[in-house]
Structures are given as C-alpha cells and as structure tokens.
XYZ file of C-alpha atoms in Angstrom:
427
model
C -29.463 -34.524 107.850
C -26.079 -35.391 106.342
C -25.005 -31.749 106.150
C -25.637 -31.261 109.867
C -23.856 -34.489 110.879
C -20.850 -33.726 108.730
C -20.772 -30.176 110.013
C -20.609 -31.421 113.593
C -17.642 -33.645 112.783
C -15.859 -30.891 110.880
C -16.410 -28.412 113.708
C -15.045 -30.902 116.240
C -11.892 -31.332 114.154
C -11.369 -27.586 114.167
C -11.813 -27.348 117.941
C -9.645 -30.324 118.862
C -6.859 -29.396 116.483
C -6.585 -25.875 117.788
C -7.061 -24.532 114.277
C -7.125 -20.749 113.938
C -10.323 -18.759 113.935
C -10.054 -18.372 110.169
C -10.545 -22.143 109.843
C -13.694 -21.952 111.964
C -14.933 -19.204 109.663
C -14.302 -21.537 106.746
C -16.441 -24.189 108.437
C -19.299 -21.749 108.886
C -19.032 -20.647 105.269
C -18.883 -24.248 104.041
C -22.059 -25.036 105.971
C -23.845 -22.033 104.514
C -22.832 -22.928 100.960
C -23.629 -26.634 101.321
C -27.010 -25.951 102.897
C -27.872 -23.551 100.089
C -26.907 -26.070 97.397
C -29.044 -28.770 99.014
C -32.069 -26.647 99.868
C -32.131 -23.934 97.204
C -30.594 -25.411 94.076
C -27.280 -26.381 92.456
C -26.013 -22.841 91.818
C -24.400 -20.661 94.480
C -23.527 -17.101 93.482
C -21.788 -15.069 96.160
C -23.407 -11.670 96.837
C -20.170 -10.031 95.693
C -21.008 -11.269 92.176
C -24.670 -10.265 92.260
C -24.126 -7.615 89.599
C -22.072 -9.942 87.397
C -24.578 -12.777 86.976
C -28.180 -12.149 85.954
C -31.146 -13.844 87.574
C -32.146 -15.206 84.175
C -28.763 -16.884 83.763
C -29.066 -18.513 87.173
C -32.530 -19.841 86.324
C -31.437 -21.192 82.956
C -28.291 -22.942 84.147
C -30.231 -24.460 87.053
C -32.734 -25.748 84.511
C -29.934 -27.239 82.390
C -28.421 -28.970 85.408
C -31.712 -30.360 86.706
C -32.727 -31.626 83.257
C -29.372 -33.377 82.864
C -29.861 -35.369 86.054
C -26.160 -34.881 86.837
C -24.949 -33.747 90.276
C -23.360 -30.590 88.882
C -22.839 -27.770 91.374
C -21.748 -24.258 90.524
C -19.857 -22.043 92.959
C -19.065 -18.460 91.939
C -17.205 -17.111 94.948
C -14.393 -14.579 95.368
C -12.099 -16.175 97.928
C -10.608 -12.855 98.987
C -13.287 -10.575 100.475
C -12.435 -7.321 102.255
C -8.918 -8.485 103.004
C -10.011 -11.847 104.426
C -9.203 -14.939 102.416
C -11.444 -17.935 102.916
C -9.685 -21.308 102.670
C -6.426 -19.380 102.234
C -7.507 -18.752 98.663
C -7.527 -22.486 97.859
C -10.576 -23.368 95.745
C -9.919 -27.102 96.028
C -10.094 -26.924 99.820
C -13.360 -25.030 99.587
C -14.869 -27.635 97.281
C -13.568 -30.491 99.433
C -15.210 -29.014 102.541
C -18.511 -28.368 100.788
C -18.563 -31.809 99.190
C -17.720 -33.426 102.510
C -20.910 -31.929 103.905
C -23.116 -32.937 100.982
C -21.592 -36.299 100.072
C -22.610 -38.567 97.168
C -21.244 -37.829 93.684
C -20.553 -34.281 92.600
C -19.178 -32.258 89.694
C -18.098 -28.821 90.930
C -17.538 -25.800 88.729
C -15.788 -23.135 90.787
C -15.449 -19.682 89.237
C -13.923 -16.368 90.112
C -13.554 -13.491 87.692
C -10.020 -14.514 86.795
C -10.000 -18.303 87.112
C -12.025 -21.497 86.906
C -11.539 -24.854 88.627
C -13.301 -28.109 87.768
C -13.384 -30.834 90.429
C -15.206 -34.165 90.206
C -16.043 -36.597 92.995
C -17.337 -40.158 93.004
C -18.505 -40.537 96.554
C -15.625 -39.379 98.726
C -12.982 -39.983 96.049
C -11.707 -37.471 93.507
C -12.306 -38.475 89.896
C -9.449 -37.232 87.693
C -11.439 -36.751 84.469
C -15.101 -35.859 84.794
C -17.731 -33.398 83.599
C -16.332 -30.442 85.549
C -12.742 -31.210 84.589
C -13.474 -31.100 80.861
C -15.671 -28.011 81.122
C -12.805 -26.088 82.672
C -10.271 -27.622 80.302
C -12.258 -26.203 77.417
C -12.119 -22.775 79.013
C -8.392 -22.980 79.654
C -7.636 -23.910 76.047
C -9.477 -20.915 74.686
C -12.561 -22.574 73.236
C -14.639 -20.084 75.233
C -14.253 -16.580 73.918
C -16.542 -14.789 76.364
C -14.882 -13.016 79.242
C -17.814 -12.036 81.445
C -18.637 -14.190 84.444
C -22.237 -14.443 83.249
C -21.240 -15.829 79.845
C -18.596 -18.136 81.296
C -21.211 -19.691 83.572
C -23.501 -20.267 80.606
C -20.862 -21.862 78.435
C -19.243 -24.021 81.088
C -22.522 -25.445 82.367
C -23.733 -26.054 78.819
C -20.584 -28.096 78.234
C -20.587 -29.857 81.620
C -24.098 -31.299 81.148
C -23.088 -33.060 77.936
C -23.537 -36.839 78.138
C -19.928 -37.495 77.028
C -17.820 -34.409 77.763
C -14.578 -36.195 76.936
C -15.698 -37.025 73.404
C -17.102 -33.525 72.917
C -13.815 -32.060 74.096
C -11.890 -34.127 71.565
C -14.174 -33.257 68.675
C -14.242 -29.573 69.596
C -10.481 -29.399 69.769
C -10.145 -31.191 66.450
C -12.640 -28.826 64.828
C -10.968 -25.719 66.251
C -7.527 -26.715 65.060
C -8.697 -27.788 61.610
C -10.471 -24.454 61.271
C -7.201 -22.724 62.135
C -5.315 -24.517 59.356
C -5.066 -22.827 55.969
C -7.512 -24.409 53.531
C -5.762 -22.783 50.591
C -2.198 -21.595 50.161
C -1.664 -17.910 50.767
C -0.971 -15.726 47.701
C 2.595 -16.103 46.461
C 5.172 -13.608 47.664
C 6.690 -11.176 45.150
C 9.640 -12.679 43.265
C 12.727 -12.833 45.413
C 15.915 -14.905 45.523
C 14.466 -17.509 47.812
C 13.782 -21.207 47.729
C 10.448 -22.426 46.437
C 7.983 -23.603 49.047
C 5.231 -26.109 48.892
C 1.633 -25.105 49.410
C 0.381 -28.433 50.648
C -0.617 -27.749 54.266
C -0.657 -30.386 56.898
C -3.540 -30.683 59.297
C -3.108 -29.334 62.814
C -2.117 -31.402 65.767
C -5.129 -32.682 67.529
C -5.484 -33.119 71.234
C -7.567 -35.935 72.496
C -8.855 -37.003 75.811
C -9.064 -40.751 76.383
C -7.685 -43.324 78.551
C -6.280 -47.052 78.611
C -4.486 -50.139 79.769
C -2.985 -50.489 83.208
C -3.266 -48.958 86.583
C 0.439 -48.242 86.727
C 0.360 -46.014 83.651
C 0.820 -42.301 84.038
C -0.971 -39.541 82.043
C -0.228 -37.147 79.009
C -1.485 -34.234 76.988
C -0.829 -31.886 74.336
C 1.714 -29.625 72.935
C 0.452 -26.125 72.439
C 1.441 -23.853 69.611
C 3.338 -20.750 70.554
C 3.246 -17.593 68.462
C 6.427 -15.742 67.644
C 6.680 -12.150 68.757
C 9.223 -9.507 67.784
C 11.007 -8.335 70.914
C 13.759 -5.938 71.814
C 16.903 -8.056 72.250
C 17.093 -8.920 75.958
C 20.134 -8.722 78.161
C 22.093 -11.923 78.756
C 20.759 -12.126 82.323
C 17.202 -11.729 81.085
C 17.799 -14.403 78.484
C 19.160 -16.824 81.074
C 16.234 -16.188 83.406
C 13.728 -16.681 80.604
C 15.447 -19.876 79.473
C 15.442 -21.224 83.028
C 11.756 -20.428 83.457
C 10.916 -21.994 80.116
C 12.819 -25.132 81.072
C 10.913 -25.418 84.359
C 7.578 -24.969 82.600
C 8.404 -27.626 80.011
C 9.635 -30.046 82.679
C 6.461 -29.657 84.722
C 4.294 -30.036 81.624
C 6.135 -33.118 80.419
C 5.687 -34.902 83.754
C 2.045 -33.903 84.064
C 1.086 -34.803 80.516
C 2.955 -38.105 80.635
C 0.871 -39.098 83.650
C -2.358 -37.889 82.077
C -1.732 -39.762 78.847
C -1.341 -42.996 80.760
C -4.730 -42.434 82.381
C -6.331 -41.691 79.024
C -4.949 -44.775 77.360
C -6.042 -46.894 80.310
C -9.625 -45.685 79.896
C -9.805 -45.732 76.096
C -12.387 -47.755 74.207
C -10.969 -48.782 70.862
C -13.270 -49.204 67.871
C -12.710 -52.589 66.249
C -9.459 -54.226 65.248
C -8.158 -51.056 63.613
C -8.838 -49.175 66.812
C -6.907 -51.744 68.830
C -3.939 -51.352 66.497
C -3.877 -47.605 67.036
C -4.347 -48.061 70.764
C -1.190 -50.173 70.790
C 0.615 -47.415 68.897
C -0.548 -44.856 71.431
C 0.829 -47.056 74.191
C 4.154 -47.486 72.379
C 4.522 -43.746 71.801
C 3.663 -42.968 75.385
C 6.181 -45.612 76.447
C 8.853 -43.951 74.310
C 8.094 -40.610 75.962
C 8.465 -42.213 79.371
C 11.764 -43.793 78.333
C 13.145 -40.399 77.311
C 11.991 -38.618 80.450
C 13.187 -41.288 82.862
C 16.503 -41.644 81.055
C 17.172 -37.909 81.101
C 17.888 -37.825 84.836
C 16.902 -35.210 87.377
C 17.730 -32.278 85.096
C 16.635 -33.242 81.575
C 17.908 -31.159 78.694
C 15.379 -28.966 76.954
C 15.690 -30.991 73.732
C 14.655 -34.120 75.634
C 11.672 -32.358 77.220
C 10.546 -31.230 73.776
C 10.991 -34.800 72.565
C 8.738 -36.065 75.345
C 6.017 -33.598 74.358
C 6.322 -34.479 70.672
C 5.984 -38.187 71.472
C 2.930 -37.486 73.621
C 1.410 -35.563 70.723
C 2.034 -38.612 68.554
C 0.310 -40.724 71.191
C -2.628 -38.281 71.141
C -2.958 -38.749 67.394
C -2.948 -42.544 67.679
C -5.474 -42.362 70.506
C -7.810 -40.217 68.433
C -7.692 -42.779 65.626
C -8.220 -45.637 68.089
C -11.431 -44.042 69.357
C -12.702 -43.128 65.905
C -12.393 -39.381 66.490
C -9.827 -39.076 63.685
C -9.984 -41.144 60.464
C -7.420 -43.963 60.490
C -6.075 -42.963 57.070
C -5.758 -39.226 57.783
C -2.378 -37.604 57.184
C -0.246 -37.674 60.304
C 0.295 -34.218 61.809
C 3.910 -33.072 61.655
C 5.614 -30.631 63.974
C 7.500 -27.576 62.807
C 11.009 -28.740 61.961
C 12.644 -25.527 63.166
C 11.035 -25.749 66.601
C 8.481 -28.470 67.407
C 6.999 -26.176 70.059
C 5.597 -24.101 67.192
C 3.037 -26.879 66.723
C 1.737 -28.862 63.760
C 0.000 -26.206 61.712
C 2.731 -26.735 59.134
C 3.452 -26.577 55.404
C 5.985 -28.738 53.557
C 8.715 -26.274 52.621
C 12.037 -26.329 50.793
C 14.548 -24.914 53.248
C 18.162 -24.199 52.402
C 20.221 -22.897 55.280
C 21.865 -19.517 54.889
C 25.216 -20.014 53.184
C 24.511 -23.697 52.624
C 23.980 -25.756 49.498
C 21.778 -28.543 50.832
C 18.015 -28.122 50.574
C 15.686 -29.960 52.914
C 11.971 -30.380 52.398
C 10.533 -30.119 55.885
C 7.324 -29.075 57.640
C 7.436 -25.491 58.888
C 4.918 -23.337 60.711
C 3.642 -20.176 58.945
C 6.045 -17.930 60.850
C 9.059 -20.032 59.905
C 7.884 -20.273 56.286
C 7.827 -16.482 56.181
C 11.368 -16.358 57.541
C 12.590 -18.792 54.891
C 10.943 -16.796 52.114
C 12.599 -13.622 53.368
C 15.930 -15.397 53.746
C 15.966 -14.953 57.503
C 16.821 -17.617 60.018
C 13.672 -19.268 61.372
C 13.098 -19.103 65.110
C 14.654 -22.475 65.899
C 14.852 -24.485 69.097
C 18.282 -23.801 70.601
C 20.169 -26.342 72.692
C 23.484 -26.544 74.523
C 26.303 -27.964 72.405
C 30.055 -27.834 73.001
C 29.816 -24.905 75.379
C 27.465 -22.808 73.282
C 23.865 -22.615 72.159
C 22.992 -23.698 68.628
C 19.823 -24.677 66.742
C 19.174 -28.316 67.612
C 19.247 -29.329 63.929
C 22.829 -28.053 63.610
C 24.084 -30.606 66.125
C 25.736 -33.455 64.164
C 23.232 -36.236 63.542
C 25.556 -38.816 65.063
C 25.437 -36.846 68.323
C 21.698 -36.250 68.597
C 18.664 -38.397 67.890
C 16.558 -35.247 67.630
C 18.848 -33.725 65.014
C 18.968 -37.004 63.086
C 15.179 -37.317 62.950
C 14.013 -33.710 63.208
C 11.707 -34.906 65.985
C 10.043 -37.124 63.404
C 10.017 -34.548 60.585
C 12.869 -36.299 58.749
C 12.130 -39.903 59.702
C 9.035 -41.915 60.568
C 10.841 -44.372 62.839
C 11.454 -42.139 65.860
C 9.734 -44.511 68.291
C 11.588 -47.530 66.911
C 14.921 -45.730 67.291
C 14.156 -44.956 70.909
C 13.232 -48.575 71.542
C 16.612 -49.549 70.068
C 18.311 -47.184 72.508
C 19.620 -44.654 69.977
C 18.730 -41.804 72.334
C 21.504 -43.111 74.598
C 24.152 -43.744 71.943
C 23.722 -40.424 70.135
C 25.189 -38.152 72.795
C-alpha cells in the first residue's frame, strides 16, 4: 500500500537525520491521518473538534466531495494540543506529510478555529491556484459570514467542489462589490457653505482571478478598501511605528500581488478579439506596475507602493473584461483621489481645497465625500516631501507623477506616462 511504503521512507528519514522525538510523533500522526483519509473518507475531524462539527455536516460534505469526483480532503485539526505543537504549528508541513503518504492529486482544506489554509497538489507538485486555494481565498476576503467551524466547513467545501472555482470567485467578488456600491445617491445634506457634489457613483473595483502569457511573469492581486476610523491622536513614536508597519505591509503585498497577477495573466483565456485586446492591456498595466516596483529600489516610497497596487487593480479590471466576467464597455473603476487605498467605491465630487480657489472634480470614497461636505480635510495619503509629510496631491505636479495624474483619477494615460519614463523624471 502506498501509505505504508511512504511511511517507511519517512520514518527512515527521521531516524537517519537524528530528528527530535517531536518529528517522529509528527510521522505517526501523519500516518494516522493519511490512513483515515484513504480508508474512512475524505474528511478528518480531530477529536478535539468533535463538539464543533456535527455528524450530519460530516456526512453531507463527504457526499458533496464524493459526488464531485475531485480529490478534496478536509483536515480540521488544532495543531497545538495540551501544550504540544504538531509540525511546529505549520499547517503546510502537515499537509505535505499527509499528501506524501497518499500521493496522486489532492486539494486540501485545512481548518482550525481561527484560520484556514488551502493547498493544492498535482502529483507531488504544488499547484498555486486550485480548488482549495480559491475556497480559502473566499473565506479570507469575507465572502463567508459564518464564524462557526461547522458552518465554515459547509461553505468552503461547497465552494471547493465547484467545477470552475476561479470563475466563481471572480463573479462572487464582482457581485459583492457591486452590491456594496450605492445604487442611488444618499439624501442631500442640509444646506451648508460647501461645494456641490455629484451623485453619479462609480462601480466598485473588481478583483479577478485569471492567468496569462509567459512563464517568467510574476503574479498580482487586489487593492482592498480600508475604512476610516476616528482615533485619539497618537504620539509621534506611535505614528512612526504605525507608518513603518504600514509600509512593510504594502511592500509585501505589492511584491506578492505582482507575482500573482503574472500567473493569472499567463493562464487567462481571452474571449474573442476584444478579449485579446483587454488581455494585452492587462499585460501592459502589470508591466507598468513591475517597472515602478523594480525602479523604486530596495526601499520604495509609500507613494510608489500605492502606485503599484493601483496599476495591478487596473490590470485586474482589464483581465476581467478579457475573460468576459466584466462587460467590455463598463465604466472603468476609479480610485479615491484623496487616498487610492480607500478603494474604488467612489463618487465624482467637486472638491475645493480649504483656503483655495481651484475646484477639482474627482472621484472620492463616501468617507472623503462626507469630509468635503463638512469642509474638513479628507483623509489623504501622506508622503515625504522636502523634509515633511504632506498629502501626495500637494506635491508639485512637476515633481510627482502620482500628483500629476492623481493615480489615474486626473488622467487616463498613467500607463503611457510610465512607459515614457515620467516616473523617473518627475522626482
């Protein structure tokens, strides 16, 4: 039996390498889990979760998996039990050991009460985007509202067995974000000495999974909306720490999503000539994002990281149109002019800066629209400039491509400007 042969090899590795006893315990546990999945069914629920998952749920999700014909395997296991951590708390190591014993293809949904991991294998090789990956991605992006382990199992398996989880993910995300956009303008505010605002909302930014054109391409993702919160003014040290952490998070996200976008474009299937045109645009926008990130050096400025994410969002939009998920003639989503990290749930708004005479008509998120109506400064993206921190749009346009274009809110030729090298000359 493959499980027994693989177990013998794995045990020998442990013995010859002088691995600690904990590793041997991992081997024993991996054998027990793998044997159960092969002999008893595709769902393994650790006894510690016996009260969290009903027998009926186990039966139903096993039925869903078997009817799908897909090699989906569910592992609900707390990795820390009575002070002893199996696999040093690493779910990916657990899955790798179990899959090594079973072999063949496998889509693994690993769950604990506070996290989920989706791992896909084709034979012995990891598959970056598979059924388990998209099931967990849905959970991470908040499409699943249930918090109980029982309900999470239901929802994730129901999604994982779908014949095309990538397409379902794209359509679900599009639906969720369109539902979040205002269908009608909110009631007008009481008269006040403020600028008029438009009530023509733009559609939300869609996120799309897909793939494309060359093995050397890297991959991309989406820019998530952040909600403003009213906070007690922090100390300068707290502000610096928060800014540093935010910068690190954005840098990691930009690199990860750039790589992911390359993978998606490489795997994309365009629909007709129009689809091919949009696929080329997705590639160009992803290329512009790569140009910005690579040209920013080892410590890119926060405005450049935001630019990378905006360009990847633009690539997402083109990719959705290429695959037919979004109509080719739909209005292009536009990021909040004050801070593109606020997302693309925006309304065209007349904005006149405090004390200024010039009025700009720009897309703003609901929170920034409210600030403009109340004659408060919107929560803008701040950048370093001449020894201080200022809203990025207050940097002279001749010194900043992002200020000159509003990250695409003021001009439609952002990608073309980057290709001409304006991101290097405007500094």
